[in-house]
Amino acid sequence: MKTTDGFPNLTTDYALAAANLDEFGYCLIENALSAEEVIGLRSRLEEQAAGEKQRGLASEDAGPNDTGVNQRVWFLVNKGKVFRDLLHHKVVKTLVKHILGDEFLLSSFTANIAKPGGVMGLHTDQWWMPKPVQPLQDAVKPGSMTGAHFRGRRLGREGAVPSKSMSPAVACNIMWMLTDFTEENGATHVVPRSHLSGMQPDVDLDKDVESIPAVAPAGTAMVFEGRLWHSTGSNVSDASRLGALSYFCAPQFRQQENLTVGTDPAVLRDAPPELLGLLGFKVWQGYGRIESPKCEFISPGQTSLGELAPE
Ligand SMILES: O=C(O)CCC(=O)C(=O)O
């Protein structure tokens, strides 16, 4: 199966995939998951989603007036080993590393069940990244930033102003496709090369920007870097589109899910150091520590020494 001509095709060649990421902002890894893995992931996800819905705990968004057409399943690290296993996949070790470097954190691990009738606006996954500024230029203070601060420009159209300097990618996402992603069922839409625009999409100004659906079979992993403009496509089919999103960030940044507090102790007991590092238990350059910056890892539930006096 091919995506739109001229843009990244499915590949198993990781060097080509890395080149696609650099040039287009995304790549598509063919058969990243075996048919058995897809079945295992999909059935665990469907079961979890149904369990949350039955208990009135389902998280739903998108649709007209945000009436809740898509079901989100959050915090997948606690919701099955099948999900945690994905975090050790070659796609993570190779392509997320290609974008973020040697050390990175899992920011969140969630699923989006895009149901018929749902659609989501264009956005990037690092909208919060401060923009480069000129000396003495007024800028939004980093701690006063909200998603509403960024007005986009129509990419490739009149009025588009290419940036001379821009922020690097500090986040990277993987969409693990658990059903076929088609134009009809709301395949993720991407704006190829938008990662090099230095701009964030604007809900109003950019609503007619040209995007393409990342059409690919179940088992594909779409890796996309944090600056890529993307959205959930409009699902006009009669079936749900299932995908799991493992979203990573550089170690300087705050994780979207509070994984050090929220991860199940039973999961942590069995977690290898690599997973503990992704969750945020590894001290990075002295940051994230409790007491000595020389401790490589903090422990779950650990607190600092507290008030002391000589005995
Ligand atoms: O489900 C999709 O296609 C994309 C979802 C997404 O971009 C998001 O949740 O931020």
XYZ file of C-alpha atoms and ligand atoms in Angstrom:
321
model
C 0.000 0.000 0.000
C 1.348 3.468 -0.842
C 0.798 6.903 0.547
C 0.436 9.904 -1.720
C 3.168 9.993 -4.379
C 6.240 12.075 -3.622
C 5.868 11.637 0.134
C 7.219 8.877 2.387
C 6.196 5.364 1.470
C 6.110 2.390 3.779
C 9.607 1.106 4.411
C 11.552 -1.379 6.519
C 14.789 0.483 5.837
C 15.562 2.447 9.007
C 18.156 4.667 7.315
C 15.567 5.722 4.733
C 13.006 6.192 7.500
C 15.395 8.521 9.355
C 15.950 10.475 6.138
C 12.157 10.722 5.682
C 11.821 12.043 9.217
C 14.409 14.729 8.500
C 12.921 15.753 5.177
C 9.178 15.341 5.692
C 8.811 15.251 9.489
C 7.452 11.689 9.514
C 8.060 8.163 8.280
C 6.126 4.911 8.001
C 7.662 1.648 9.195
C 6.076 -1.295 7.443
C 5.156 -4.373 9.532
C 6.593 -2.854 12.695
C 4.124 -5.152 14.453
C 3.367 -8.748 13.506
C -0.232 -9.822 12.858
C -0.249 -11.564 16.283
C 1.011 -8.445 18.024
C -1.689 -6.347 16.367
C -4.371 -8.799 17.503
C -3.016 -8.866 21.070
C -2.781 -5.071 21.302
C -6.156 -4.464 19.711
C -8.034 -6.950 21.881
C -6.443 -5.575 25.103
C -7.297 -2.045 24.004
C -10.879 -2.885 23.070
C -11.389 -4.715 26.359
C -9.940 -1.819 28.372
C -11.969 0.770 26.461
C -15.182 -1.198 26.993
C -14.367 -1.648 30.695
C -13.811 2.093 31.156
C -16.966 2.937 29.239
C -19.124 0.478 31.171
C -17.986 2.013 34.468
C -18.691 5.560 33.256
C -14.941 6.291 33.251
C -14.413 6.662 29.513
C -12.601 9.773 28.340
C -14.184 11.045 25.133
C -13.446 14.031 22.913
C -13.796 15.449 19.369
C -16.986 15.507 17.337
C -19.408 18.420 16.973
C -18.949 20.783 19.959
C -16.559 18.287 21.511
C -19.467 15.958 22.209
C -17.173 12.996 22.594
C -16.884 10.933 19.464
C -13.352 9.633 20.011
C -12.578 7.481 23.008
C -9.191 8.060 24.573
C -7.541 5.478 26.746
C -4.825 7.065 28.874
C -1.837 5.717 30.803
C -1.321 2.530 28.792
C 1.799 1.691 30.829
C -0.596 0.471 33.528
C -3.001 -1.254 31.168
C -1.119 -4.261 29.844
C 2.308 -5.752 29.235
C 1.500 -5.770 25.513
C 1.662 -1.985 25.595
C 4.833 -1.791 27.723
C 6.591 -4.187 25.338
C 6.239 -1.613 22.554
C 8.512 0.749 24.462
C 11.458 -1.582 23.804
C 10.800 -1.768 20.059
C 13.552 -1.047 17.541
C 11.460 1.864 16.233
C 11.858 3.578 19.617
C 15.535 2.725 20.027
C 16.438 3.831 16.530
C 14.079 6.515 15.279
C 13.078 8.276 18.483
C 16.794 8.333 19.286
C 17.441 9.789 15.826
C 15.198 12.740 16.695
C 15.827 13.222 20.425
C 19.343 11.874 21.032
C 20.685 9.427 23.589
C 18.333 10.133 26.463
C 14.608 10.756 26.377
C 11.478 10.266 28.442
C 8.139 8.719 27.717
C 5.818 11.717 27.860
C 2.574 9.771 27.614
C 1.260 6.497 26.262
C -2.354 6.648 25.161
C -4.779 5.294 22.587
C -7.140 7.112 20.295
C -10.189 5.169 19.170
C -11.445 7.401 16.383
C -15.099 6.614 15.886
C -17.329 7.531 12.953
C -18.111 11.249 13.007
C -14.968 12.370 14.819
C -12.259 14.777 13.667
C -9.508 16.741 15.450
C -7.848 20.046 14.522
C -4.282 20.475 13.252
C -1.677 20.858 15.970
C 1.922 20.002 16.811
C 3.112 17.970 19.771
C 5.458 20.686 21.012
C 3.209 23.726 20.879
C 4.675 24.704 24.272
C 8.245 25.056 22.997
C 9.396 28.695 23.314
C 10.153 30.229 19.925
C 13.574 31.706 19.119
C 13.594 35.459 19.704
C 15.738 38.434 18.707
C 17.629 40.178 21.520
C 15.208 42.398 23.482
C 12.223 41.157 21.463
C 9.039 40.774 23.473
C 8.092 37.154 23.829
C 5.424 35.192 25.614
C 6.911 34.254 28.989
C 7.372 30.481 29.034
C 5.314 30.117 32.183
C 2.481 32.194 30.753
C 2.131 30.174 27.598
C -1.109 28.517 26.530
C -2.010 26.716 23.305
C -3.873 29.870 22.228
C -0.690 31.954 21.986
C 0.333 30.687 18.606
C -1.165 32.047 15.443
C -0.171 30.095 12.369
C 0.248 31.092 8.748
C -1.034 29.308 5.713
C 1.840 27.100 4.739
C 2.969 27.436 1.142
C 0.399 30.142 0.460
C 0.468 33.875 0.169
C 1.504 35.388 3.447
C 3.616 32.444 4.577
C 6.794 33.756 6.160
C 9.580 31.193 6.378
C 11.485 31.354 9.655
C 15.217 32.076 9.618
C 15.739 30.237 12.861
C 13.505 27.835 14.677
C 13.372 25.539 17.659
C 14.628 21.972 17.247
C 12.392 18.948 17.642
C 12.187 18.148 21.345
C 9.365 15.623 21.123
C 8.649 12.606 18.951
C 5.510 10.536 18.638
C 4.768 7.060 17.317
C 1.342 6.083 16.067
C 1.062 2.293 16.277
C -1.697 1.445 13.833
C -3.945 -1.271 15.228
C -6.415 -1.238 12.350
C -5.815 -0.305 8.741
C -5.620 3.491 8.493
C -7.633 4.643 5.485
C -8.763 7.968 4.149
C -12.362 7.036 5.066
C -11.771 5.910 8.646
C -9.811 8.962 9.769
C -6.154 8.101 9.161
C -3.933 10.668 10.856
C -3.482 13.681 8.580
C -0.019 15.195 8.219
C 1.337 18.302 6.521
C 4.616 17.087 4.998
C 7.574 19.422 5.659
C 5.560 21.593 8.075
C 8.141 20.679 10.746
C 10.547 23.082 9.017
C 8.122 26.005 8.878
C 8.947 27.311 12.349
C 5.211 27.833 12.805
C 2.333 26.337 14.693
C -0.934 25.700 12.862
C -3.794 28.006 13.646
C -7.297 26.631 14.070
C -8.820 29.372 11.894
C -6.072 30.610 9.571
C -4.852 27.151 8.649
C -8.071 25.209 8.500
C -7.818 24.796 4.717
C -4.095 23.992 4.586
C -3.320 20.959 2.446
C -2.730 17.824 4.485
C -2.522 14.200 3.430
C -3.837 11.092 5.177
C -1.142 8.682 6.363
C -2.778 5.662 4.776
C -1.198 2.368 5.860
C -2.122 -1.145 6.988
C -2.490 -2.308 10.593
C 0.937 -3.060 12.062
C 2.528 0.101 10.637
C 4.333 2.485 12.993
C 4.191 6.107 11.921
C 6.957 8.086 13.610
C 6.518 11.857 13.562
C 8.593 14.538 15.153
C 7.241 17.163 17.522
C 7.036 20.046 15.047
C 4.951 18.236 12.415
C 1.468 19.635 11.828
C -0.992 16.777 12.125
C -4.551 15.895 13.107
C -6.932 12.996 13.328
C -8.704 12.675 9.987
C -12.451 12.695 9.660
C -13.889 9.211 10.117
C -16.670 8.861 7.550
C -16.646 5.059 7.604
C -18.895 2.896 9.759
C -16.075 1.408 11.847
C -13.648 2.634 14.503
C -9.995 3.369 13.766
C -7.688 2.235 16.557
C -4.201 3.548 17.246
C -1.838 3.725 20.227
C 0.372 6.792 20.633
C 3.691 6.542 22.469
C 4.862 10.125 22.818
C 8.414 10.916 23.913
C 10.173 14.111 24.942
C 13.719 15.234 25.632
C 14.726 14.882 29.299
C 14.597 18.647 29.956
C 10.829 18.744 29.488
C 7.832 17.908 31.595
C 6.029 14.673 30.784
C 2.405 14.839 29.701
C 1.412 12.007 32.043
C 2.823 11.987 35.555
C 4.415 8.587 35.123
C 6.618 8.676 38.227
C 3.557 9.129 40.451
C 0.901 7.236 38.505
C 2.663 4.060 37.414
C 1.362 0.978 39.193
C 3.864 -0.263 41.852
C 3.495 -3.787 40.429
C 4.638 -2.504 37.032
C 7.573 -0.705 38.650
C 8.641 -3.820 40.589
C 9.202 -5.696 37.322
C 10.506 -2.742 35.324
C 14.010 -3.029 33.857
C 16.262 0.062 34.221
C 15.523 1.062 30.634
C 11.791 1.331 31.364
C 12.416 3.109 34.681
C 14.507 5.614 32.732
C 11.721 6.222 30.205
C 9.219 6.716 33.012
C 11.361 9.425 34.653
C 13.130 7.589 37.473
C 16.577 8.176 35.960
C 18.348 11.370 37.009
C 19.411 13.428 34.015
C 22.380 15.770 34.508
C 21.333 16.159 38.135
C 17.691 16.935 37.264
C 14.868 14.826 38.627
C 16.950 13.953 41.662
C 16.025 13.506 45.292
C 19.061 14.409 47.418
C 22.379 13.591 45.731
C 22.694 14.343 41.998
C 25.140 11.427 41.921
C 22.362 8.841 42.365
C 21.602 7.452 38.932
C 18.013 6.468 39.739
C 15.420 7.628 42.235
C 13.158 4.978 43.783
C 9.385 4.868 43.566
C 7.909 6.532 46.650
C 11.299 7.890 47.737
C 11.297 11.105 49.758
C 14.210 13.324 50.788
C 15.915 13.112 54.179
C 13.761 15.766 55.880
C 14.622 17.770 58.996
C 17.688 16.437 60.887
C 19.869 17.563 63.766
C 22.987 15.970 65.298
C 22.045 13.284 67.812
O -5.363 9.912 16.370
C -4.719 10.553 15.553
O -4.740 10.347 14.355
C -3.827 11.664 16.038
C -4.030 11.979 17.481
C -3.252 13.168 17.931
O -2.643 13.859 17.174
C -3.239 13.520 19.339
O -3.851 12.842 20.156
O -2.591 14.525 19.705
